[in-house]
PDB file of C-alpha atoms (C1' of nucleotides) in Angstrom:
ATOM      1  CA  MET A 104       0.000   0.000   0.000  1.00  0.00           C
ATOM      2  CA  ARG A 105       2.772   2.403   0.879  1.00  0.00           C
ATOM      3  CA  LEU A 106       4.460   1.579  -2.370  1.00  0.00           C
ATOM      4  CA  LEU A 107       1.285   2.325  -4.262  1.00  0.00           C
ATOM      5  CA  VAL A 108       0.981   5.696  -2.594  1.00  0.00           C
ATOM      6  CA  LEU A 109       4.620   6.495  -3.182  1.00  0.00           C
ATOM      7  CA  ASN A 110       4.408   5.581  -6.842  1.00  0.00           C
ATOM      8  CA  PHE A 111       1.376   7.734  -7.290  1.00  0.00           C
ATOM      9  CA  LEU A 112       3.161  10.647  -5.668  1.00  0.00           C
ATOM     10  CA  LEU A 113       6.120  10.160  -8.006  1.00  0.00           C
ATOM     11  CA  LYS A 114       3.904  10.213 -11.062  1.00  0.00           C
ATOM     12  CA  ARG A 115       2.122  13.410 -10.138  1.00  0.00           C
ATOM     13  CA  LYS A 116       3.833  16.742 -10.364  1.00  0.00           C
ATOM     14  CA  ALA A 117       1.219  18.667  -8.424  1.00  0.00           C
ATOM     15  CA  ALA A 118       0.390  18.330  -4.772  1.00  0.00           C
ATOM     16  CA  ILE A 119      -2.454  15.957  -4.085  1.00  0.00           C
ATOM     17  CA  SER A 120      -5.079  15.526  -1.457  1.00  0.00           C
ATOM     18  CA  LEU A 121      -6.184  12.484   0.433  1.00  0.00           C
ATOM     19  CA  ASN A 122      -9.229  12.203  -1.765  1.00  0.00           C
ATOM     20  CA  ASP A 123      -7.157  12.266  -4.936  1.00  0.00           C
ATOM     21  CA  ILE A 124      -5.123   9.334  -3.783  1.00  0.00           C
ATOM     22  CA  GLU A 125      -8.149   7.473  -2.555  1.00  0.00           C
ATOM     23  CA  LYS A 126      -9.805   7.742  -5.962  1.00  0.00           C
ATOM     24  CA  ALA A 127      -6.654   6.784  -7.809  1.00  0.00           C
ATOM     25  CA  ILE A 128      -5.747   3.771  -5.721  1.00  0.00           C
ATOM     26  CA  GLN A 129      -8.791   1.605  -5.481  1.00  0.00           C
ATOM     27  CA  PRO A 130      -9.698  -0.311  -3.541  1.00  0.00           C
ATOM     28  CA  ALA A 131      -7.950   1.347  -0.663  1.00  0.00           C
ATOM     29  CA  ASP A 132      -8.975   2.529   2.724  1.00  0.00           C
ATOM     30  CA  ARG A 133      -8.842   6.250   3.336  1.00  0.00           C
ATOM     31  CA  ILE A 134      -7.508   5.802   6.838  1.00  0.00           C
ATOM     32  CA  THR A 135      -4.643   3.671   5.674  1.00  0.00           C
ATOM     33  CA  ILE A 136      -3.653   6.258   3.107  1.00  0.00           C
ATOM     34  CA  TYR A 137      -3.985   8.961   5.706  1.00  0.00           C
ATOM     35  CA  ARG A 138      -1.663   7.138   8.056  1.00  0.00           C
ATOM     36  CA  THR A 139       0.710   6.325   5.245  1.00  0.00           C
ATOM     37  CA  LEU A 140       1.011   9.998   4.384  1.00  0.00           C
ATOM     38  CA  LYS A 141       1.447  10.865   8.034  1.00  0.00           C
ATOM     39  CA  THR A 142       4.276   8.387   8.306  1.00  0.00           C
ATOM     40  CA  PHE A 143       5.841   9.734   5.126  1.00  0.00           C
ATOM     41  CA  GLU A 144       5.671  13.208   6.543  1.00  0.00           C
ATOM     42  CA  GLU A 145       7.305  12.207   9.809  1.00  0.00           C
ATOM     43  CA  LYS A 146      10.082  10.488   7.937  1.00  0.00           C
ATOM     44  CA  GLY A 147      10.694  13.503   5.752  1.00  0.00           C
ATOM     45  CA  LEU A 148       9.488  12.040   2.462  1.00  0.00           C
ATOM     46  CA  VAL A 149       6.546  14.336   1.825  1.00  0.00           C
ATOM     47  CA  HIS A 150       5.507  17.680   3.170  1.00  0.00           C
ATOM     48  CA  LEU A 151       2.072  18.892   3.982  1.00  0.00           C
ATOM     49  CA  ILE A 152       0.739  21.911   2.140  1.00  0.00           C
ATOM     50  CA  ASP A 153      -1.963  24.252   3.230  1.00  0.00           C
ATOM     51  CA  ASP A 154      -3.087  26.007   0.081  1.00  0.00           C
ATOM     52  CA  GLY A 155      -6.083  27.678   1.633  1.00  0.00           C
ATOM     53  CA  THR A 156      -8.667  25.351   0.159  1.00  0.00           C
ATOM     54  CA  GLY A 157      -9.258  23.800   3.531  1.00  0.00           C
ATOM     55  CA  THR A 158      -8.039  20.372   2.524  1.00  0.00           C
ATOM     56  CA  HIS A 159      -4.514  19.211   3.126  1.00  0.00           C
ATOM     57  CA  LYS A 160      -2.306  18.468   0.171  1.00  0.00           C
ATOM     58  CA  TYR A 161       0.838  16.413   0.035  1.00  0.00           C
ATOM     59  CA  ALA A 162       3.893  16.638  -2.178  1.00  0.00           C
ATOM     60  CA  LEU A 163       7.251  14.916  -2.268  1.00  0.00           C
ATOM     61  CA  CYS A 164      10.093  16.675  -0.540  1.00  0.00           C
ATOM     62  CA  ASP A 165      13.436  17.184  -2.142  1.00  0.00           C
ATOM     63  CA  ASP A 166      16.530  15.310  -1.065  1.00  0.00           C
ATOM     64  CA  THR A 167      17.481  17.732   1.650  1.00  0.00           C
ATOM     65  CA  CYS A 168      14.521  16.814   3.808  1.00  0.00           C
ATOM     66  CA  GLY A 169      14.789  14.297   6.599  1.00  0.00           C
ATOM     67  CA  PRO A 170      13.012  13.150   9.727  1.00  0.00           C
ATOM     68  CA  GLU A 171      14.542  15.992  11.690  1.00  0.00           C
ATOM     69  CA  GLU A 172      13.836  18.859   9.403  1.00  0.00           C
ATOM     70  CA  HIS A 173      11.659  19.880   6.520  1.00  0.00           C
ATOM     71  CA  ASN A 174      13.163  22.167   3.948  1.00  0.00           C
ATOM     72  CA  ASP A 175       9.850  22.973   2.352  1.00  0.00           C
ATOM     73  CA  LEU A 176      10.680  26.638   2.328  1.00  0.00           C
ATOM     74  CA  HIS A 177       9.376  27.386  -1.101  1.00  0.00           C
ATOM     75  CA  VAL A 178       6.357  28.995  -2.653  1.00  0.00           C
ATOM     76  CA  HIS A 179       3.199  27.103  -3.465  1.00  0.00           C
ATOM     77  CA  PHE A 180       0.933  28.026  -6.318  1.00  0.00           C
ATOM     78  CA  TYR A 181      -2.760  27.327  -6.450  1.00  0.00           C
ATOM     79  CA  CYS A 182      -4.487  27.450  -9.836  1.00  0.00           C
ATOM     80  CA  ASN A 183      -7.989  28.834  -9.819  1.00  0.00           C
ATOM     81  CA  GLY A 184      -8.664  27.033 -13.089  1.00  0.00           C
ATOM     82  CA  CYS A 185      -7.665  23.417 -12.612  1.00  0.00           C
ATOM     83  CA  HIS A 186      -7.542  23.675  -8.817  1.00  0.00           C
ATOM     84  CA  GLU A 187      -4.125  22.095  -8.732  1.00  0.00           C
ATOM     85  CA  THR A 188      -1.465  23.060  -6.242  1.00  0.00           C
ATOM     86  CA  TYR A 189       2.114  23.233  -7.460  1.00  0.00           C
ATOM     87  CA  CYS A 190       5.377  23.573  -5.641  1.00  0.00           C
ATOM     88  CA  LEU A 191       7.580  26.340  -6.978  1.00  0.00           C
ATOM     89  CA  PRO A 192      10.975  25.346  -5.610  1.00  0.00           C
ATOM     90  CA  ASN A 193      12.692  27.963  -7.733  1.00  0.00           C
ATOM     91  CA  SER A 194      10.823  30.776  -6.062  1.00  0.00           C
ATOM     92  CA  LYS A 195      12.589  31.305  -2.801  1.00  0.00           C
ATOM     93  CA  LEU A 196      10.849  32.828   0.143  1.00  0.00           C
ATOM     94  CA  PRO A 197      11.400  36.525   0.589  1.00  0.00           C
ATOM     95  CA  GLN A 198      12.834  38.221   3.613  1.00  0.00           C
ATOM     96  CA  ILE A 199      10.148  39.812   5.741  1.00  0.00           C
ATOM     97  CA  ASP A 200      10.793  42.567   8.215  1.00  0.00           C
ATOM     98  CA  LEU A 201       9.103  41.625  11.454  1.00  0.00           C
ATOM     99  CA  PRO A 202       8.234  44.074  14.208  1.00  0.00           C
ATOM    100  CA  GLU A 203      10.689  44.558  17.036  1.00  0.00           C
ATOM    101  CA  GLY A 204      10.876  41.532  19.314  1.00  0.00           C
ATOM    102  CA  PHE A 205       9.256  39.098  16.919  1.00  0.00           C
ATOM    103  CA  GLY A 206      11.105  35.895  16.090  1.00  0.00           C
ATOM    104  CA  TYR A 207      10.907  34.114  12.804  1.00  0.00           C
ATOM    105  CA  SER A 208      10.634  30.354  12.539  1.00  0.00           C
ATOM    106  CA  GLU A 209       8.699  29.341   9.459  1.00  0.00           C
ATOM    107  CA  MET A 210       6.713  30.786   6.624  1.00  0.00           C
ATOM    108  CA  ASN A 211       3.903  29.750   4.350  1.00  0.00           C
ATOM    109  CA  LEU A 212       3.398  31.560   1.080  1.00  0.00           C
ATOM    110  CA  VAL A 213       0.650  30.611  -1.337  1.00  0.00           C
ATOM    111  CA  VAL A 214       0.203  32.420  -4.620  1.00  0.00           C
ATOM    112  CA  LYS A 215      -3.096  32.048  -6.428  1.00  0.00           C
ATOM    113  CA  GLY A 216      -3.804  32.611 -10.072  1.00  0.00           C
ATOM    114  CA  TYR A 217      -3.856  30.642 -13.294  1.00  0.00           C
ATOM    115  CA  CYS A 218      -1.239  28.177 -14.395  1.00  0.00           C
ATOM    116  CA  ASP A 219       0.172  27.991 -17.911  1.00  0.00           C
ATOM    117  CA  LYS A 220      -2.477  25.487 -19.008  1.00  0.00           C
ATOM    118  CA  CYS A 221      -5.443  27.381 -17.628  1.00  0.00           C
ATOM    119  CA  LYS A 222      -4.409  30.922 -18.334  1.00  0.00           C
ATOM    120  CA  PRO A 223      -7.181  32.626 -20.284  1.00  0.00           C
TER     121      PRO A 223
ATOM    122  CA  MET B  90     -25.432  41.489  18.694  1.00  0.00           C
ATOM    123  CA  ARG B  91     -23.559  43.038  15.808  1.00  0.00           C
ATOM    124  CA  LEU B  92     -22.497  45.851  18.046  1.00  0.00           C
ATOM    125  CA  LEU B  93     -21.210  43.397  20.599  1.00  0.00           C
ATOM    126  CA  VAL B  94     -19.152  41.612  17.975  1.00  0.00           C
ATOM    127  CA  LEU B  95     -17.840  44.871  16.582  1.00  0.00           C
ATOM    128  CA  ASN B  96     -16.839  46.152  19.999  1.00  0.00           C
ATOM    129  CA  PHE B  97     -15.036  42.943  20.743  1.00  0.00           C
ATOM    130  CA  LEU B  98     -13.153  43.201  17.468  1.00  0.00           C
ATOM    131  CA  LEU B  99     -12.161  46.754  18.270  1.00  0.00           C
ATOM    132  CA  LYS B 100     -10.819  45.778  21.675  1.00  0.00           C
ATOM    133  CA  ARG B 101      -8.680  42.968  20.348  1.00  0.00           C
ATOM    134  CA  LYS B 102      -5.560  43.650  18.400  1.00  0.00           C
ATOM    135  CA  ALA B 103      -5.066  40.108  17.175  1.00  0.00           C
ATOM    136  CA  ALA B 104      -7.236  38.222  14.732  1.00  0.00           C
ATOM    137  CA  ILE B 105      -9.859  36.107  16.386  1.00  0.00           C
ATOM    138  CA  SER B 106     -11.768  32.984  15.573  1.00  0.00           C
ATOM    139  CA  LEU B 107     -15.433  32.219  15.789  1.00  0.00           C
ATOM    140  CA  ASN B 108     -14.853  30.271  18.979  1.00  0.00           C
ATOM    141  CA  ASP B 109     -13.043  33.158  20.615  1.00  0.00           C
ATOM    142  CA  ILE B 110     -15.961  35.450  20.039  1.00  0.00           C
ATOM    143  CA  GLU B 111     -18.448  32.861  21.127  1.00  0.00           C
ATOM    144  CA  LYS B 112     -16.679  32.396  24.450  1.00  0.00           C
ATOM    145  CA  ALA B 113     -16.302  36.129  24.987  1.00  0.00           C
ATOM    146  CA  ILE B 114     -19.861  37.123  24.177  1.00  0.00           C
ATOM    147  CA  GLN B 115     -22.119  34.923  26.172  1.00  0.00           C
ATOM    148  CA  PRO B 116     -24.812  34.025  25.804  1.00  0.00           C
ATOM    149  CA  ALA B 117     -24.649  34.192  22.049  1.00  0.00           C
ATOM    150  CA  ASP B 118     -25.412  31.815  19.279  1.00  0.00           C
ATOM    151  CA  ARG B 119     -22.511  30.625  17.160  1.00  0.00           C
ATOM    152  CA  ILE B 120     -24.510  30.837  13.976  1.00  0.00           C
ATOM    153  CA  THR B 121     -25.507  34.402  14.598  1.00  0.00           C
ATOM    154  CA  ILE B 122     -21.899  35.412  15.157  1.00  0.00           C
ATOM    155  CA  TYR B 123     -20.903  33.484  12.068  1.00  0.00           C
ATOM    156  CA  ARG B 124     -23.413  35.323   9.950  1.00  0.00           C
ATOM    157  CA  THR B 125     -22.489  38.612  11.556  1.00  0.00           C
ATOM    158  CA  LEU B 126     -18.869  38.122  10.577  1.00  0.00           C
ATOM    159  CA  LYS B 127     -19.895  37.067   7.120  1.00  0.00           C
ATOM    160  CA  THR B 128     -21.909  40.230   6.723  1.00  0.00           C
ATOM    161  CA  PHE B 129     -19.024  42.298   8.029  1.00  0.00           C
ATOM    162  CA  GLU B 130     -16.739  40.673   5.526  1.00  0.00           C
ATOM    163  CA  GLU B 131     -19.085  41.357   2.622  1.00  0.00           C
ATOM    164  CA  LYS B 132     -19.364  44.972   3.655  1.00  0.00           C
ATOM    165  CA  GLY B 133     -15.618  45.374   3.897  1.00  0.00           C
ATOM    166  CA  LEU B 134     -15.350  45.783   7.650  1.00  0.00           C
ATOM    167  CA  VAL B 135     -13.350  42.694   8.452  1.00  0.00           C
ATOM    168  CA  HIS B 136     -11.212  40.350   6.431  1.00  0.00           C
ATOM    169  CA  LEU B 137     -10.873  36.638   6.760  1.00  0.00           C
ATOM    170  CA  ILE B 138      -7.481  35.183   7.568  1.00  0.00           C
ATOM    171  CA  ASP B 139      -6.243  31.713   6.894  1.00  0.00           C
ATOM    172  CA  ASP B 140      -3.265  31.283   9.207  1.00  0.00           C
ATOM    173  CA  GLY B 141      -2.834  27.604   8.574  1.00  0.00           C
ATOM    174  CA  THR B 142      -4.362  26.439  11.837  1.00  0.00           C
ATOM    175  CA  GLY B 143      -7.391  25.175  10.001  1.00  0.00           C
ATOM    176  CA  THR B 144      -9.754  27.608  11.656  1.00  0.00           C
ATOM    177  CA  HIS B 145     -10.714  30.904  10.125  1.00  0.00           C
ATOM    178  CA  LYS B 146      -9.753  34.093  11.859  1.00  0.00           C
ATOM    179  CA  TYR B 147     -11.195  37.553  11.461  1.00  0.00           C
ATOM    180  CA  ALA B 148      -9.632  40.957  11.851  1.00  0.00           C
ATOM    181  CA  LEU B 149     -10.743  44.499  11.207  1.00  0.00           C
ATOM    182  CA  CYS B 150      -9.847  45.993   7.867  1.00  0.00           C
ATOM    183  CA  ASP B 151      -8.269  49.382   7.493  1.00  0.00           C
ATOM    184  CA  ASP B 152     -10.110  52.336   6.068  1.00  0.00           C
ATOM    185  CA  THR B 153      -9.260  51.582   2.473  1.00  0.00           C
ATOM    186  CA  CYS B 154     -11.430  48.468   2.407  1.00  0.00           C
ATOM    187  CA  GLY B 155     -14.964  48.519   1.116  1.00  0.00           C
ATOM    188  CA  PRO B 156     -17.673  46.227  -0.148  1.00  0.00           C
ATOM    189  CA  GLU B 157     -16.064  46.136  -3.561  1.00  0.00           C
ATOM    190  CA  GLU B 158     -12.512  45.384  -2.629  1.00  0.00           C
ATOM    191  CA  HIS B 159     -10.406  44.096   0.196  1.00  0.00           C
ATOM    192  CA  ASN B 160      -6.989  45.610   0.655  1.00  0.00           C
ATOM    193  CA  ASP B 161      -5.835  42.891   2.985  1.00  0.00           C
ATOM    194  CA  LEU B 162      -2.599  42.550   1.092  1.00  0.00           C
ATOM    195  CA  HIS B 163      -0.367  42.324   4.075  1.00  0.00           C
ATOM    196  CA  VAL B 164       1.503  39.693   5.991  1.00  0.00           C
ATOM    197  CA  HIS B 165      -0.005  37.770   8.860  1.00  0.00           C
ATOM    198  CA  PHE B 166       1.964  36.486  11.778  1.00  0.00           C
ATOM    199  CA  TYR B 167       1.100  33.433  13.828  1.00  0.00           C
ATOM    200  CA  CYS B 168       2.684  33.046  17.254  1.00  0.00           C
ATOM    201  CA  ASN B 169       3.557  29.509  18.232  1.00  0.00           C
ATOM    202  CA  GLY B 170       3.526  30.548  21.864  1.00  0.00           C
ATOM    203  CA  CYS B 171       0.235  32.293  22.484  1.00  0.00           C
ATOM    204  CA  HIS B 172      -1.359  31.008  19.262  1.00  0.00           C
ATOM    205  CA  GLU B 173      -2.465  34.482  18.325  1.00  0.00           C
ATOM    206  CA  THR B 174      -2.587  35.732  14.770  1.00  0.00           C
ATOM    207  CA  TYR B 175      -1.533  39.297  14.087  1.00  0.00           C
ATOM    208  CA  CYS B 176      -1.812  41.478  11.034  1.00  0.00           C
ATOM    209  CA  LEU B 177       1.435  43.098   9.978  1.00  0.00           C
ATOM    210  CA  PRO B 178       0.168  45.927   7.780  1.00  0.00           C
ATOM    211  CA  ASN B 179       3.627  47.440   7.564  1.00  0.00           C
ATOM    212  CA  SER B 180       5.034  44.350   5.902  1.00  0.00           C
ATOM    213  CA  LYS B 181       3.996  44.527   2.308  1.00  0.00           C
ATOM    214  CA  LEU B 182       3.742  41.442   0.165  1.00  0.00           C
ATOM    215  CA  PRO B 183       6.847  40.725  -1.879  1.00  0.00           C
ATOM    216  CA  GLN B 184       7.075  40.301  -5.593  1.00  0.00           C
ATOM    217  CA  ILE B 185       7.337  36.642  -6.569  1.00  0.00           C
ATOM    218  CA  ASP B 186       8.749  35.432  -9.853  1.00  0.00           C
ATOM    219  CA  LEU B 187       6.317  32.937 -11.283  1.00  0.00           C
ATOM    220  CA  PRO B 188       7.172  30.388 -13.947  1.00  0.00           C
ATOM    221  CA  GLU B 189       6.558  31.261 -17.567  1.00  0.00           C
ATOM    222  CA  GLY B 190       2.858  31.405 -18.395  1.00  0.00           C
ATOM    223  CA  PHE B 191       1.628  31.626 -14.842  1.00  0.00           C
ATOM    224  CA  GLY B 192      -0.687  34.462 -13.913  1.00  0.00           C
ATOM    225  CA  TYR B 193      -0.840  36.090 -10.538  1.00  0.00           C
ATOM    226  CA  SER B 194      -4.083  37.032  -8.857  1.00  0.00           C
ATOM    227  CA  GLU B 195      -3.753  36.863  -5.083  1.00  0.00           C
ATOM    228  CA  MET B 196      -1.344  35.885  -2.385  1.00  0.00           C
ATOM    229  CA  ASN B 197      -1.414  34.650   1.189  1.00  0.00           C
ATOM    230  CA  LEU B 198       1.678  34.939   3.330  1.00  0.00           C
ATOM    231  CA  VAL B 199       1.791  33.706   6.911  1.00  0.00           C
ATOM    232  CA  VAL B 200       4.926  33.963   9.008  1.00  0.00           C
ATOM    233  CA  LYS B 201       5.178  31.783  12.090  1.00  0.00           C
ATOM    234  CA  GLY B 202       7.353  32.271  15.107  1.00  0.00           C
ATOM    235  CA  TYR B 203       7.186  33.927  18.500  1.00  0.00           C
ATOM    236  CA  CYS B 204       5.785  37.346  19.198  1.00  0.00           C
ATOM    237  CA  ASP B 205       7.441  39.875  21.474  1.00  0.00           C
ATOM    238  CA  LYS B 206       5.547  38.639  24.523  1.00  0.00           C
ATOM    239  CA  CYS B 207       6.272  34.949  23.967  1.00  0.00           C
ATOM    240  CA  LYS B 208       9.807  35.122  22.668  1.00  0.00           C
ATOM    241  CA  PRO B 209      11.980  32.833  24.807  1.00  0.00           C
TER     242      PRO B 209
ATOM    243  C1'  DT C 252       6.323 -22.340  16.680  1.00  0.00           C
ATOM    244  C1'  DG C 253       4.956 -18.690  19.433  1.00  0.00           C
ATOM    245  C1'  DA C 254       5.345 -14.100  21.015  1.00  0.00           C
ATOM    246  C1'  DA C 255       6.050  -9.166  19.924  1.00  0.00           C
ATOM    247  C1'  DC C 256       5.312  -5.790  16.716  1.00  0.00           C
ATOM    248  C1'  DA C 257       3.720  -3.246  12.603  1.00  0.00           C
ATOM    249  C1'  DA C 258       0.250  -2.413   9.154  1.00  0.00           C
ATOM    250  C1'  DT C 259      -4.415  -2.475   7.675  1.00  0.00           C
ATOM    251  C1'  DG C 260      -9.372  -1.833   7.726  1.00  0.00           C
ATOM    252  C1'  DC C 261     -13.885  -0.816   9.809  1.00  0.00           C
ATOM    253  C1'  DA C 262     -16.552   2.047  12.805  1.00  0.00           C
ATOM    254  C1'  DA C 263     -17.114   6.021  15.095  1.00  0.00           C
ATOM    255  C1'  DT C 264     -15.916  10.731  16.815  1.00  0.00           C
ATOM    256  C1'  DT C 265     -14.536  15.411  16.542  1.00  0.00           C
ATOM    257  C1'  DG C 266     -14.266  20.115  14.848  1.00  0.00           C
ATOM    258  C1'  DC C 267     -15.568  23.616  12.030  1.00  0.00           C
ATOM    259  C1'  DG C 268     -18.116  25.681   8.448  1.00  0.00           C
ATOM    260  C1'  DT C 269     -22.508  25.962   6.469  1.00  0.00           C
ATOM    261  C1'  DT C 270     -27.566  25.783   5.371  1.00  0.00           C
ATOM    262  C1'  DG C 271     -32.851  25.167   6.322  1.00  0.00           C
ATOM    263  C1'  DC C 272     -36.413  26.656   8.694  1.00  0.00           C
ATOM    264  C1'  DA C 273     -39.172  28.603  12.187  1.00  0.00           C
ATOM    265  C1'  DT C 274     -39.474  32.618  15.362  1.00  0.00           C
ATOM    266  C1'  DT C 275     -38.805  37.227  16.748  1.00  0.00           C
ATOM    267  C1'  DG C 276     -37.952  42.008  15.946  1.00  0.00           C
ATOM    268  C1'  DT C 277     -38.000  46.045  12.798  1.00  0.00           C
ATOM    269  C1'  DT C 278     -39.322  48.809   8.870  1.00  0.00           C
ATOM    270  C1'  DT C 279     -42.389  50.125   5.282  1.00  0.00           C
ATOM    271  C1'  DT C 280     -46.909  50.782   3.264  1.00  0.00           C
ATOM    272  C1'  DC C 281     -51.637  51.511   3.124  1.00  0.00           C
TER     273       DC C 281
ATOM    274  C1'  DG D   7     -52.266  52.309  13.770  1.00  0.00           C
ATOM    275  C1'  DA D   8     -52.578  47.664  11.599  1.00  0.00           C
ATOM    276  C1'  DA D   9     -50.966  44.672   8.230  1.00  0.00           C
ATOM    277  C1'  DA D  10     -47.545  43.275   5.210  1.00  0.00           C
ATOM    278  C1'  DA D  11     -42.621  42.946   3.886  1.00  0.00           C
ATOM    279  C1'  DC D  12     -38.181  42.414   5.363  1.00  0.00           C
ATOM    280  C1'  DA D  13     -34.128  41.637   8.369  1.00  0.00           C
ATOM    281  C1'  DA D  14     -32.013  39.412  12.308  1.00  0.00           C
ATOM    282  C1'  DT D  15     -31.806  35.740  15.518  1.00  0.00           C
ATOM    283  C1'  DG D  16     -31.771  31.058  17.313  1.00  0.00           C
ATOM    284  C1'  DC D  17     -32.308  26.015  17.102  1.00  0.00           C
ATOM    285  C1'  DA D  18     -31.474  21.871  14.670  1.00  0.00           C
ATOM    286  C1'  DA D  19     -29.267  19.487  11.352  1.00  0.00           C
ATOM    287  C1'  DC D  20     -25.991  18.525   7.562  1.00  0.00           C
ATOM    288  C1'  DG D  21     -21.442  17.976   5.275  1.00  0.00           C
ATOM    289  C1'  DC D  22     -16.807  17.461   4.799  1.00  0.00           C
ATOM    290  C1'  DA D  23     -12.304  16.453   6.216  1.00  0.00           C
ATOM    291  C1'  DA D  24      -9.208  15.116   9.775  1.00  0.00           C
ATOM    292  C1'  DT D  25      -8.516  12.060  13.429  1.00  0.00           C
ATOM    293  C1'  DT D  26      -8.735   8.162  16.927  1.00  0.00           C
ATOM    294  C1'  DG D  27     -10.140   3.383  19.039  1.00  0.00           C
ATOM    295  C1'  DC D  28     -10.122  -1.112  18.394  1.00  0.00           C
ATOM    296  C1'  DA D  29     -10.117  -5.507  16.290  1.00  0.00           C
ATOM    297  C1'  DT D  30      -7.876  -8.156  12.553  1.00  0.00           C
ATOM    298  C1'  DT D  31      -4.266  -9.429   9.569  1.00  0.00           C
ATOM    299  C1'  DG D  32       0.444  -9.708   8.186  1.00  0.00           C
ATOM    300  C1'  DT D  33       5.436  -9.655   9.431  1.00  0.00           C
ATOM    301  C1'  DT D  34       9.647 -10.032  12.269  1.00  0.00           C
ATOM    302  C1'  DC D  35      12.322 -11.917  15.866  1.00  0.00           C
ATOM    303  C1'  DA D  36      13.593 -15.010  19.690  1.00  0.00           C
TER     304       DA D  36
END
DNA sequence: TGAACAATGCAATTGCGTTGCATTGTTTTC
DNA sequence: GAAAACAATGCAACGCAATTGCATTGTTCA
């Protein structure tokens, strides 16, 4: 089962939700996939994306990720047309000036718009 | 009821969730507060914040917002200590280089860390 | 082989957002 | 001023996704 999920993740370029995987890998139990993804995340294989749609998405990490640390410090792009969420690893996160006394730890940046296939 | 909600929003500097308001304004019905906030949002009084916690937060808009348009183009800060979400209107959104063919429409940027009160 | 452990699957729960509908309060019209 | 039209409130219920408990099955190790 974990191999099935992993293979599906490798095939897809965009981030996918639990439902996507469930539909693609049938018959499969949603809870098993959920726990599989959770395990993958803990081990540093995938990272969880919050693209503002309310449903979690998952995408493969790059090689620098591990169980200790997630280097998912890149921009995510949500397409209003095809409703896909893409990782933009080439777009690095900007430097933000925080108010005095505030400490930075992580950042989540989601850009919305239309991807190259859906652009009107 | 709407006045109660508005006054509570004015008193609080941080963004607040439906539950926060419900606990603060008792006795009050959750649905009524929900619809109140929804009305406020449509009229351009408050804007909705997705800080990645999974629950929506609301915060007052500045004077440039109206029913037609929300100028909530600023950074939000989530404190891992007190779990409060702050608006950082002085931190403008950065310019992100999108891949070829991608079109920009909106952006959501949440910085996480520790605020000045919770910084260790 | 048997015990310890991990993985899976089913059922059920939680949390939050949301809608339907009846009731109450307010405004408009005659 | 009464009746009708409309807005606001409150209760119940629904929906969706994430999450957990527990029993069952498969795997590893002594």
